[in-house]
mmCIF file of C-alpha atoms in Angstrom:
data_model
loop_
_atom_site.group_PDB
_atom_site.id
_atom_site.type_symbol
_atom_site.label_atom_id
_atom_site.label_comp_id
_atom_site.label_asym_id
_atom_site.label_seq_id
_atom_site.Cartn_x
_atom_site.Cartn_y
_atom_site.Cartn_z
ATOM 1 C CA UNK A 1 99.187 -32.686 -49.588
ATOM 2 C CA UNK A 2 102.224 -31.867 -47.752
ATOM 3 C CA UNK A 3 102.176 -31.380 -44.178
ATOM 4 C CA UNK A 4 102.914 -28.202 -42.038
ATOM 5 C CA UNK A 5 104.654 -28.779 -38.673
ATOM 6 C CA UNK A 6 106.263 -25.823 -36.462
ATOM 7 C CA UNK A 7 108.607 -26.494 -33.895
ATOM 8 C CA UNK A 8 109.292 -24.016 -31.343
ATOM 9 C CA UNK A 9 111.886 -23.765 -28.176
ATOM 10 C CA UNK A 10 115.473 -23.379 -27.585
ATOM 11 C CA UNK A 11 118.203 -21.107 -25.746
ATOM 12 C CA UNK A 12 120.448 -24.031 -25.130
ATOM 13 C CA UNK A 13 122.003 -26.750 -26.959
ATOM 14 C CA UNK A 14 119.850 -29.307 -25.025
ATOM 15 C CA UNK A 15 116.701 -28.062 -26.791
ATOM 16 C CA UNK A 16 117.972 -27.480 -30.167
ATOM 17 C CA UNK A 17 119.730 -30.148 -31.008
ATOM 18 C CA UNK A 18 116.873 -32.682 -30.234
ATOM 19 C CA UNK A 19 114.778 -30.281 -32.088
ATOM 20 C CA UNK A 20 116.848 -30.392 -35.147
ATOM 21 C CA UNK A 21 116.964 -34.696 -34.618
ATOM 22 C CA UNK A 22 113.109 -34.484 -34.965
ATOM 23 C CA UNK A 23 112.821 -32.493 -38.403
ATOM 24 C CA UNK A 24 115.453 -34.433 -40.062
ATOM 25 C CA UNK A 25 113.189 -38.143 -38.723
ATOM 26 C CA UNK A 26 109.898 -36.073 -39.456
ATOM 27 C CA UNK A 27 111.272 -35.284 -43.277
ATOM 28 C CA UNK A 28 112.734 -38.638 -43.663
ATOM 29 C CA UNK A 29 109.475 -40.237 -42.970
ATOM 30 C CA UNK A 30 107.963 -37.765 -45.567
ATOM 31 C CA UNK A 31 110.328 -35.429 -47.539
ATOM 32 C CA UNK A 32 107.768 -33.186 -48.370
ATOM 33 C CA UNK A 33 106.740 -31.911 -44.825
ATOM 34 C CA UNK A 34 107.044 -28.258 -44.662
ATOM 35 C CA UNK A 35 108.954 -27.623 -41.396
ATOM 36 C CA UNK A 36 109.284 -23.935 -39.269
ATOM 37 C CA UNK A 37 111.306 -23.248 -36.417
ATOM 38 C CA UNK A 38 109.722 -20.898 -33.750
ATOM 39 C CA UNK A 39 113.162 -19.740 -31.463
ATOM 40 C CA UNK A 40 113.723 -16.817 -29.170
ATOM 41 C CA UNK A 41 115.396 -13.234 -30.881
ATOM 42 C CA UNK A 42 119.043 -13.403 -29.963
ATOM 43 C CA UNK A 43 119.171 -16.390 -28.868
ATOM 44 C CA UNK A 44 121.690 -19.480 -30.400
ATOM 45 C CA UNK A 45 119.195 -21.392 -32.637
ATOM 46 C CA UNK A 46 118.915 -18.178 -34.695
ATOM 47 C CA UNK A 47 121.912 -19.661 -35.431
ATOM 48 C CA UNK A 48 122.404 -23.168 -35.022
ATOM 49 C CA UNK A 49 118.834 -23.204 -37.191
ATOM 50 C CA UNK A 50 119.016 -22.283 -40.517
ATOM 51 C CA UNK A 51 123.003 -23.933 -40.086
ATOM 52 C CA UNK A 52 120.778 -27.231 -39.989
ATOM 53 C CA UNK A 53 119.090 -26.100 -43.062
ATOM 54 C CA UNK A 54 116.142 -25.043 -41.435
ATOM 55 C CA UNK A 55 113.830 -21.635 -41.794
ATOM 56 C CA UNK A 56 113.555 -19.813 -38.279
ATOM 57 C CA UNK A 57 111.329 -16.928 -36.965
ATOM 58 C CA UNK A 58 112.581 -15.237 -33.532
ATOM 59 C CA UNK A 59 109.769 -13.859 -31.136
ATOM 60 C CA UNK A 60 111.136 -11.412 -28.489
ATOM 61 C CA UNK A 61 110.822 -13.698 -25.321
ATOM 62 C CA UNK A 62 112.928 -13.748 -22.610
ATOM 63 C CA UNK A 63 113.553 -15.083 -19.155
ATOM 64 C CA UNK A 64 113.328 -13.532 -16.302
ATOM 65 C CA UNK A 65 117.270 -12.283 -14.712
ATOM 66 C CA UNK A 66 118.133 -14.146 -11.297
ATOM 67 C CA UNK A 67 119.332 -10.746 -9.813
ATOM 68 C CA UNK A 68 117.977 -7.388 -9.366
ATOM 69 C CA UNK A 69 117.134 -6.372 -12.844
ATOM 70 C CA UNK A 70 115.352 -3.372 -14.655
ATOM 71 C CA UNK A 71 114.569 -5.334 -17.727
ATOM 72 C CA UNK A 72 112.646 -7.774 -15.656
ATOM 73 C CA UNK A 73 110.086 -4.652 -15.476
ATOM 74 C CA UNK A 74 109.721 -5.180 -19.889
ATOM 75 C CA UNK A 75 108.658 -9.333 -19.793
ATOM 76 C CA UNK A 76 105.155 -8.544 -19.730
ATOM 77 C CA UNK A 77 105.324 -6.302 -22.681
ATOM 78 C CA UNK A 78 107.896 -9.426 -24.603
ATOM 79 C CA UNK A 79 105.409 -11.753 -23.665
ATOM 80 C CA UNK A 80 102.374 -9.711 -25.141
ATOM 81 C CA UNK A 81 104.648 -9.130 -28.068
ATOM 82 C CA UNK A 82 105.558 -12.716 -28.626
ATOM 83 C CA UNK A 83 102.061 -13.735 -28.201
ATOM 84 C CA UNK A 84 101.086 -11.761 -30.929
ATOM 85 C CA UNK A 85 104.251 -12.733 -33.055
ATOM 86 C CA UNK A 86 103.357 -16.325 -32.383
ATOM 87 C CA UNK A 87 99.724 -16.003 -33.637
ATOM 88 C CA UNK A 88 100.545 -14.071 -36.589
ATOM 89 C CA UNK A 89 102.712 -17.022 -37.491
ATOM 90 C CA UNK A 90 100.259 -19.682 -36.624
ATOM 91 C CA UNK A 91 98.287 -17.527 -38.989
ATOM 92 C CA UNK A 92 100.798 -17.415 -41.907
ATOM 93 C CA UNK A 93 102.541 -21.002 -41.631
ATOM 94 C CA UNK A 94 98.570 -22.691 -40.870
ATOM 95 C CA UNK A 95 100.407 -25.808 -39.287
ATOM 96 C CA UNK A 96 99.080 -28.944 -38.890
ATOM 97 C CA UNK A 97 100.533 -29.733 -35.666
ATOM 98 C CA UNK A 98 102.967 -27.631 -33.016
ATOM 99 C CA UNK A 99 105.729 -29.087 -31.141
ATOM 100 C CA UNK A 100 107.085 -27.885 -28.478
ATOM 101 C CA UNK A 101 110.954 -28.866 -26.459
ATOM 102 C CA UNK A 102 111.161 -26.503 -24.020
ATOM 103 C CA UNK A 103 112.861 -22.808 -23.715
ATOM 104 C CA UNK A 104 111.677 -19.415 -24.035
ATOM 105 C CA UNK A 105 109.460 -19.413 -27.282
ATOM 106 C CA UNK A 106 107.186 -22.968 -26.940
ATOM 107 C CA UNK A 107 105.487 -21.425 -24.208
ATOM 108 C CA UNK A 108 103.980 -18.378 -26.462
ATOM 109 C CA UNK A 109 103.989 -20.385 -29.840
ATOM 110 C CA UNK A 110 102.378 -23.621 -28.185
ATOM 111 C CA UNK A 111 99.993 -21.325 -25.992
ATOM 112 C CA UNK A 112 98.659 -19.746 -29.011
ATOM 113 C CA UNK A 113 98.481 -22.477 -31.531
ATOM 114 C CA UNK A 114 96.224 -24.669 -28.650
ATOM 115 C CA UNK A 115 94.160 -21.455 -28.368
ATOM 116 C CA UNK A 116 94.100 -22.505 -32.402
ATOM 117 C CA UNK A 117 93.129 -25.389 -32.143
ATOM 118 C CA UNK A 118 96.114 -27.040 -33.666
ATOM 119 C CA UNK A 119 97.169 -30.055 -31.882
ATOM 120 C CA UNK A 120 100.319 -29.717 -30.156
ATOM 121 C CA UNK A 121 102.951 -32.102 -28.790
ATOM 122 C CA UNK A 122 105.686 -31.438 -26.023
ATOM 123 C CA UNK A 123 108.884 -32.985 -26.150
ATOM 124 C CA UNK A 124 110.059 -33.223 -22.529
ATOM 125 C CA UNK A 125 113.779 -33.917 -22.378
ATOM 126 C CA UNK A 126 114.630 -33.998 -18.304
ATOM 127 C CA UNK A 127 113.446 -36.025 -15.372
ATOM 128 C CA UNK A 128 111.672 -33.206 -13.677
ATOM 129 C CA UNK A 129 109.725 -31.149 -15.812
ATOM 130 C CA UNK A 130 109.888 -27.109 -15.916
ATOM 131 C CA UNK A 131 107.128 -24.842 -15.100
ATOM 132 C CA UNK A 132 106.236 -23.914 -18.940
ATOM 133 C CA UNK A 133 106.110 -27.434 -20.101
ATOM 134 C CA UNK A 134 103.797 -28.698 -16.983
ATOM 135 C CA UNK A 135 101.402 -25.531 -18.027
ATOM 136 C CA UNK A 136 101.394 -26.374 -21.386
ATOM 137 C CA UNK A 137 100.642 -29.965 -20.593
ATOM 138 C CA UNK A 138 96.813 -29.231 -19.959
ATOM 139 C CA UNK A 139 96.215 -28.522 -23.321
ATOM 140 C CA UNK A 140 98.837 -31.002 -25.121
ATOM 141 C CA UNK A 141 97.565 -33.992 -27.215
ATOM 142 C CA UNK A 142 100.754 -35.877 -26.655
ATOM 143 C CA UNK A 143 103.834 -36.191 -24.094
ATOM 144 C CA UNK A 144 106.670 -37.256 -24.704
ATOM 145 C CA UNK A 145 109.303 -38.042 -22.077
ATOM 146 C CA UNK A 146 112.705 -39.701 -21.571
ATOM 147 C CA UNK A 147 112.080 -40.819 -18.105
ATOM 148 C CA UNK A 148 109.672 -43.461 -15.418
ATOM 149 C CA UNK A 149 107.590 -41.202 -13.204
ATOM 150 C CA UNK A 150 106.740 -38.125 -14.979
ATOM 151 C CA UNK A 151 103.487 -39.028 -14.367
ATOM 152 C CA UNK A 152 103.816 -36.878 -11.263
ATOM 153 C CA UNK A 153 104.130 -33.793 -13.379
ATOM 154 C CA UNK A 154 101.623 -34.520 -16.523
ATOM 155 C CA UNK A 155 97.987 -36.181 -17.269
ATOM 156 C CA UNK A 156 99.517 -40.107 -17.175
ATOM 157 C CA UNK A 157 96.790 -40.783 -20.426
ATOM 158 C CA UNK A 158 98.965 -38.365 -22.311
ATOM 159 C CA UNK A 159 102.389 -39.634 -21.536
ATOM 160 C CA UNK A 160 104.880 -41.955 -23.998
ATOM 161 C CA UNK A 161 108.223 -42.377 -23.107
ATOM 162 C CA UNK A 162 110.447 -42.650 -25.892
ATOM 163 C CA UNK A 163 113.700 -41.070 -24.772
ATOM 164 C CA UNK A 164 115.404 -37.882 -26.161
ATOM 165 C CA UNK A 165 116.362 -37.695 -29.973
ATOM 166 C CA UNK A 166 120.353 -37.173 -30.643
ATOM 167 C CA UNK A 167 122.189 -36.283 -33.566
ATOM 168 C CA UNK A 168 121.610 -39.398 -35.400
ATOM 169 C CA UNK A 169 125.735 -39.454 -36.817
ATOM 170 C CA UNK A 170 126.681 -40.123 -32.969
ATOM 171 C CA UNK A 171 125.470 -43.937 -33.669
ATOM 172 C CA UNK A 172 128.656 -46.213 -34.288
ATOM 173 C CA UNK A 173 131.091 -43.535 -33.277
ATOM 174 C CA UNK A 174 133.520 -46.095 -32.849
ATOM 175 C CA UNK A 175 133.832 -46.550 -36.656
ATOM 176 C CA UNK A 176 135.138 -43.090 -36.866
ATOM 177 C CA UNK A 177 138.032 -43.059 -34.320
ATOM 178 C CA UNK A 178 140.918 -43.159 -36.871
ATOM 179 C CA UNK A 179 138.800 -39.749 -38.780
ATOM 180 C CA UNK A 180 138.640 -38.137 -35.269
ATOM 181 C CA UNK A 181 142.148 -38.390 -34.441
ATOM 182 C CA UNK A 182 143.292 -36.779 -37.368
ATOM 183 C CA UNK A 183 140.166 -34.435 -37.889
ATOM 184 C CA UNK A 184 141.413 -32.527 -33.867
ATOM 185 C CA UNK A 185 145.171 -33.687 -34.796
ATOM 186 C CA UNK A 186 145.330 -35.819 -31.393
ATOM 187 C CA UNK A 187 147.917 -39.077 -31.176
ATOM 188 C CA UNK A 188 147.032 -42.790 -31.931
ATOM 189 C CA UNK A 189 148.361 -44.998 -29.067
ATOM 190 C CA UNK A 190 147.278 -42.487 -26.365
ATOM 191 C CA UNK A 191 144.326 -42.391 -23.971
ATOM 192 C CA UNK A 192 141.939 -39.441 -24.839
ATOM 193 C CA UNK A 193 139.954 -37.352 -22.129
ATOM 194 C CA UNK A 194 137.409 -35.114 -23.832
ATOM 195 C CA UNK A 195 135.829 -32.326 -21.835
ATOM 196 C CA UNK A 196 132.641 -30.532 -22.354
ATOM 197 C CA UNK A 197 130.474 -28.256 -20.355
ATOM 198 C CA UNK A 198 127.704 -27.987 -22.926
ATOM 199 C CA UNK A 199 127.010 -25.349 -25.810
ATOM 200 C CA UNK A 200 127.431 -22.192 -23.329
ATOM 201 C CA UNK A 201 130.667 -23.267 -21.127
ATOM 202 C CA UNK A 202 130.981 -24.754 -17.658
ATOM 203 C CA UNK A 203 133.297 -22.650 -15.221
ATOM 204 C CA UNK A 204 134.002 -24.963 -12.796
ATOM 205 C CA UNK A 205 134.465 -27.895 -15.214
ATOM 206 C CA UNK A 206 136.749 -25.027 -17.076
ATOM 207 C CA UNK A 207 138.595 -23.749 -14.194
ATOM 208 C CA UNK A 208 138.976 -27.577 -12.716
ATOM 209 C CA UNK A 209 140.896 -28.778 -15.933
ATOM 210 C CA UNK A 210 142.801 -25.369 -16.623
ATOM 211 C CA UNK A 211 144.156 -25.838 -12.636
ATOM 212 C CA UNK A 212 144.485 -29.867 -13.137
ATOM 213 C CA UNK A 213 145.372 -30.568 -17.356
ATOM 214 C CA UNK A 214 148.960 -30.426 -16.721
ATOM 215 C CA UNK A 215 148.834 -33.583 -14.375
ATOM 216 C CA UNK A 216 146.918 -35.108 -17.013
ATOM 217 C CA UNK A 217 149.621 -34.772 -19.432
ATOM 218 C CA UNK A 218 152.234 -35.644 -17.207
ATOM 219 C CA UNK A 219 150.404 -38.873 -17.312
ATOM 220 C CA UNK A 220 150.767 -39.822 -20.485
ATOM 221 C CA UNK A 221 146.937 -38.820 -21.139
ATOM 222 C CA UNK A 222 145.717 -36.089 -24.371
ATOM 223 C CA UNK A 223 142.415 -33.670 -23.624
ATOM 224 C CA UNK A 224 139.493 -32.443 -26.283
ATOM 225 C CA UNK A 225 138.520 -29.842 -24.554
ATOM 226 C CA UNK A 226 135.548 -27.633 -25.440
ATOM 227 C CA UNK A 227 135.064 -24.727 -23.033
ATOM 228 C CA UNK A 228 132.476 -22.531 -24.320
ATOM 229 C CA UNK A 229 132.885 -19.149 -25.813
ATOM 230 C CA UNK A 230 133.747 -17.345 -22.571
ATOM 231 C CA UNK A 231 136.448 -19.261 -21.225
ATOM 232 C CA UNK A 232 138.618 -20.598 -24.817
ATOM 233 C CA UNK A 233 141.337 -17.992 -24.025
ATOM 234 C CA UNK A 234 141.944 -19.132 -20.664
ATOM 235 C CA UNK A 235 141.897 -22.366 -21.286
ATOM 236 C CA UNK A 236 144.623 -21.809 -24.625
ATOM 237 C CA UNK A 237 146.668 -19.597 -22.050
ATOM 238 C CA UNK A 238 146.674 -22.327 -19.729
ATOM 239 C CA UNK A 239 147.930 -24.714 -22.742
ATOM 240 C CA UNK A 240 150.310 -22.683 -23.717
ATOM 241 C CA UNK A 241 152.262 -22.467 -20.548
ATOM 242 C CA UNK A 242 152.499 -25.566 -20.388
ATOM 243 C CA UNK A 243 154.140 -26.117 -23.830
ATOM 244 C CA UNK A 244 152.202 -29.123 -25.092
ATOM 245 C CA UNK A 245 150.476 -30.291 -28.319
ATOM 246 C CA UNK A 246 148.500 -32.826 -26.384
ATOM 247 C CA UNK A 247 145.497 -30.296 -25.406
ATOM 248 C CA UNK A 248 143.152 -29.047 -27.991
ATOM 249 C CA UNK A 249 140.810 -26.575 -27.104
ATOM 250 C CA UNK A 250 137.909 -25.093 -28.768
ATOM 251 C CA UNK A 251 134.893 -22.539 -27.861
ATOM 252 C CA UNK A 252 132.687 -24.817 -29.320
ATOM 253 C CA UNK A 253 132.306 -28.231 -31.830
ATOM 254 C CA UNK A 254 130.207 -28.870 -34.557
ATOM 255 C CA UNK A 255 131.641 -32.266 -35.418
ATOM 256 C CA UNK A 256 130.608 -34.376 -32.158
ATOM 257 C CA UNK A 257 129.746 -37.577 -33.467
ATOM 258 C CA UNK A 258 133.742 -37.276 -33.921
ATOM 259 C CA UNK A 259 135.010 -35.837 -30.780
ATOM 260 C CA UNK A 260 132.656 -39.303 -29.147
ATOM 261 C CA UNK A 261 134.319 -41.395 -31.058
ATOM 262 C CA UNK A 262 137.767 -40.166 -30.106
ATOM 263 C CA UNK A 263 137.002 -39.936 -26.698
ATOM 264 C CA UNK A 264 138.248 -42.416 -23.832
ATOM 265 C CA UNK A 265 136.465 -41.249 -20.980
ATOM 266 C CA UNK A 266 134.181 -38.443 -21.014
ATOM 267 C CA UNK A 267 133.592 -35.277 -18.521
ATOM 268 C CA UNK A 268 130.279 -33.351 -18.827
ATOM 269 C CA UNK A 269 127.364 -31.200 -17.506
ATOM 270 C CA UNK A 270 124.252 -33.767 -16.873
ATOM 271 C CA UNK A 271 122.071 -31.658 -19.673
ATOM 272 C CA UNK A 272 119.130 -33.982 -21.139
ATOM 273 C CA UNK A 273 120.803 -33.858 -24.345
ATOM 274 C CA UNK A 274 124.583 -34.570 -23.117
ATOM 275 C CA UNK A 275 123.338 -37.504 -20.547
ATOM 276 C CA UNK A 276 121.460 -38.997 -23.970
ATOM 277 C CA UNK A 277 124.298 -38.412 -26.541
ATOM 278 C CA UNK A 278 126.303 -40.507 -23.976
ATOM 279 C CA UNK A 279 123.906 -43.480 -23.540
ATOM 280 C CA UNK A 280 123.823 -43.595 -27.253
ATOM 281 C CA UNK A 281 128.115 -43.367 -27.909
ATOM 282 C CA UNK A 282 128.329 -45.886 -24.752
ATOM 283 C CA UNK A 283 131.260 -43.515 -23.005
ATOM 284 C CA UNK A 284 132.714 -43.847 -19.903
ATOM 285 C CA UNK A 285 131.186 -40.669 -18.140
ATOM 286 C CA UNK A 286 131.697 -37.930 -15.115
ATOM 287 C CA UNK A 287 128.798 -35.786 -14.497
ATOM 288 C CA UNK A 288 129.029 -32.698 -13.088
ATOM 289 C CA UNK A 289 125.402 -31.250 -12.839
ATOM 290 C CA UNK A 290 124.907 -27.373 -13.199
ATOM 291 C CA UNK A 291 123.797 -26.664 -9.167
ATOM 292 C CA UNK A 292 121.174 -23.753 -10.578
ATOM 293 C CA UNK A 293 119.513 -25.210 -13.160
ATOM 294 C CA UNK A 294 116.048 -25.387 -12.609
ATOM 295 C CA UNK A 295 114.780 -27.736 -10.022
ATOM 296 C CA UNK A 296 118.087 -28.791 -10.115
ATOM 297 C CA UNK A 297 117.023 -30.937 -12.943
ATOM 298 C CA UNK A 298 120.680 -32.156 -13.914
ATOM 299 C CA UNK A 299 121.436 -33.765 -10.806
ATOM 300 C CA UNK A 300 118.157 -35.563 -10.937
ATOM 301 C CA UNK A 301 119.780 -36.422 -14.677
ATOM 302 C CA UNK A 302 122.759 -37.794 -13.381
ATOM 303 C CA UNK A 303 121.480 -39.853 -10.800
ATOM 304 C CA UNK A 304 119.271 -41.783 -12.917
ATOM 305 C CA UNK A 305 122.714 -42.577 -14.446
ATOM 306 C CA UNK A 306 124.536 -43.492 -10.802
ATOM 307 C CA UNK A 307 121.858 -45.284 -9.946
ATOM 308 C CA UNK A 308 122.270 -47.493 -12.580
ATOM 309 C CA UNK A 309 126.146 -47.984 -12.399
ATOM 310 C CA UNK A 310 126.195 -46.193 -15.892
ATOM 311 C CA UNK A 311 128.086 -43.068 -14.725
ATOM 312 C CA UNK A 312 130.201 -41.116 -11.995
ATOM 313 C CA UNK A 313 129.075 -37.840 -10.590
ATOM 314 C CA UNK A 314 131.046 -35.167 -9.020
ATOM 315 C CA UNK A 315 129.472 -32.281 -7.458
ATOM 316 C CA UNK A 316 130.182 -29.214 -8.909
ATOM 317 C CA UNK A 317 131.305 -27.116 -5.316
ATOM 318 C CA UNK A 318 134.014 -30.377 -5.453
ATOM 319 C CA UNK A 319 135.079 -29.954 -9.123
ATOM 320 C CA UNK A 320 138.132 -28.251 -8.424
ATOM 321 C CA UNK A 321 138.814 -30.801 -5.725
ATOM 322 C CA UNK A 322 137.950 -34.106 -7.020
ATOM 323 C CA UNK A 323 137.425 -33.493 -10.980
ATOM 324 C CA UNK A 324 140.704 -34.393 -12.255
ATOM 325 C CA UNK A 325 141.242 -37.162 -9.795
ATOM 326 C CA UNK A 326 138.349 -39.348 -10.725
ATOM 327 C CA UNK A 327 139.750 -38.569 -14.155
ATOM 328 C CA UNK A 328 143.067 -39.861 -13.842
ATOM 329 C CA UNK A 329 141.607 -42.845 -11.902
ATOM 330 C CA UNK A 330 138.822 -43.558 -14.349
ATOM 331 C CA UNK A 331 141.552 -43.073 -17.056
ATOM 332 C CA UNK A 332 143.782 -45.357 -15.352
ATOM 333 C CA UNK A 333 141.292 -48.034 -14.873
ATOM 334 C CA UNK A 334 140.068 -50.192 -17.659
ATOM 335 C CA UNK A 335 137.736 -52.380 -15.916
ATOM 336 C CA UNK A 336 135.689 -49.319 -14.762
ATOM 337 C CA UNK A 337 135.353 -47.917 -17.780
ATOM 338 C CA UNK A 338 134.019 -51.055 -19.970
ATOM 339 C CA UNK A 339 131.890 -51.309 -16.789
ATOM 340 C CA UNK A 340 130.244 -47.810 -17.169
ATOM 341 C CA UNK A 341 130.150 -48.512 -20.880
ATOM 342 C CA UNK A 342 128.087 -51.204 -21.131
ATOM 343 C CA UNK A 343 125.213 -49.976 -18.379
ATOM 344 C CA UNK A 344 125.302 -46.675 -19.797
ATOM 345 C CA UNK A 345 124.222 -48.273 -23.347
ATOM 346 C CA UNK A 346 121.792 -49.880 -21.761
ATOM 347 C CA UNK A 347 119.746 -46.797 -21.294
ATOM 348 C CA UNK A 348 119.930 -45.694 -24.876
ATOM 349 C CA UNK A 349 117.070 -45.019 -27.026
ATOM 350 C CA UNK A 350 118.541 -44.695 -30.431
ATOM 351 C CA UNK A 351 115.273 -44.715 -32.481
ATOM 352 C CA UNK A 352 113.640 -42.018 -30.128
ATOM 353 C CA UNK A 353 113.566 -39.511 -33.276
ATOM 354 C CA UNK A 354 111.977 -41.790 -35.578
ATOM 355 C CA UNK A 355 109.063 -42.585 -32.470
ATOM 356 C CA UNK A 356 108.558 -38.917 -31.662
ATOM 357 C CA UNK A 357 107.854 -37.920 -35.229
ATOM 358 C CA UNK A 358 105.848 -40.716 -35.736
ATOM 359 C CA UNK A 359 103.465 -39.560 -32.811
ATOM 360 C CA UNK A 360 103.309 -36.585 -34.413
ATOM 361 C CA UNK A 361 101.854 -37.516 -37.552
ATOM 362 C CA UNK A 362 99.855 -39.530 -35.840
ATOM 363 C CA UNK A 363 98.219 -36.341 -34.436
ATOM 364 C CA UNK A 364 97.748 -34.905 -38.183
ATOM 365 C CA UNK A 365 93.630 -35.777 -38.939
#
């Protein structure tokens, strides 16, 4: 009999892709598991989703607004709503296990399928663990994490660290470099920077390489640059005064296994997702962590990288200072980069899909 898994969470790339990396290991173990994403209305895996091939149903969660907000007065009615949603689902689908990584809908859809008495498993991708996951964790069967010492935020008998999943086409990206050049129309012979500030844009990253790209091409350097949907005009404006075919720019890539393997030296946020995608591609890497994430959970990312001599960090209040700098002088130095490549695939956990969906059928009576 075929089995029924949900799997609920998203709002960023950094849940939804390792999401997506789980269904695609949980149906090649067994092709005829019956998988349903759980995501938030509006929210990008109602897109990204069903692009993946998968079937999605949106609750009406949201997070609660940083400033001043009237809507903030309507998340106890979403909540209600989405609890209900998330039981009538639990009550259509009749999974056999729910897992959870993180964002607005795993804490209704987990809550209530617990309440079922369906086991559930959460999928923690950072090194410091947000408030909905370390709720959840009290009733969770399984744990698992991508980094030592979360014991300090779950039960330690419920714990397995098997790092994040990834996009399993970002293994051996340096096969593809020839297919990348040509699939983003860059130049063979020349060093390649590739900046990305993660599925929803990066301002200061943005506004550091729109002030600093032109010294990179006066270098002799090229730049993959995604930006985000909000910023791709200023960043083409920026290329197009200065008159060169040596910046590509894009609101957002779907082929990244190829803009990896193209890519020289690498400048990102420290999202769970982005710090794992780059342990597994072995790139040379500057971090610069998002300052208001929660807990400020991306610096605590990046440093398990600096610690281990696997990657540079720049703080984002000195992006616009330092960024392109370290650039040019990672760029320029070829020892430092094969140095940073080889701790930083060190730290990679390239079967972490396959382990992950094999705890949770392990969970399935």
């Amino acid at each position: 009999m075929a089995k029924r898994i949900i799997i609920s969470g998203g709002g960023t790339g950094g849940h939804i892709y390792p999401a997506i990396a789980i269904a695609n290991a949980l149906q090649h173990r067994e092709p005829d598991t019956e998988i349903l994403f759980v995501g938030a209305l509006g929210k990008m895996e109602m897109e990204k989703v069903p692009r993946a091939g998968y079937k999605i149903v949106g609750l009406p969660i949201a997070g609660i607004k940083r400033s001043l907000s009237l809507e903030n007065l309507t998340l106890p009615f979403k909540m209600f709503r989405s609890l209900m949603k998330a039981k009538e689902v639990i009550k259509d689908f009749r999974p056999d296990v729910a897992v959870g990584v993180g964002g607005f809908a795993s804490g209704p859809l987990l809550m209530m399928a617990s309440m079922a008495g369906i086991p559930t498993l959460i999928q923690e991708q950072n090194s410091y663990a947000g408030i909905t996951n370390k709720f959840l964790a009290k009733r969770a069967a399984k744990i698992c994490v991508a980094y030592p010492g979360m014991e300090a935020f779950f039960p330690k008998e419920k714990i397995t660290m098997l790092g994040n999943p990834v996009r399993s086409d970002i293994t051996y990206v340096h096969l593809k470099r020839s297919a990348a050049l040509e699939q983003f129309e860059l130049r063979e012979g020349l060093k390649t920077l590739f900046v990305m500030g993660g599925s929803l844009g990066a301002r200061s990253i943005n506004e550091s390489i729109a002030d600093g790209v032109g010294k990179l091409v006066d270098a002799g350097y090229q730049v993959l640059w995604q930006t985000g949907k909000n910023d791709v005009d200023k960043a083409k404006a920026a290329i197009e005064k200065l008159g060169t075919d040596r910046v590509k720019a894009f609101d957002f890539i779907y082929t990244m296994d190829l803009a990896y393997a193209v890519a020289d030296v690498v400048v990102s946020r420290a999202g769970a997702l982005s710090v794992s995608e780059l342990c597994l591609a072995a790139k040379p890497a500057i971090l610069v962590p998002f300052p208001y994430a929660s807990e400020d959970h991306q610096t605590k990312n990046a440093m398990n990288l600096v610690d281990s001599n696997a990657a540079i960090l720049v703080k984002d209040a000195e992006a616009r200072e330092r960024l392109v700098d370290q650039a040019l002088a990672l760029l320029d130095d070829v020892t430092r980069q094969r140095e940073l490549q080889t701790n930083i695939n060190k730290l990679a956990r390239p079967s972490a899909a396959d382990d992950i969906a094999a705890e949770v059928f392990n969970l399935i009576q």
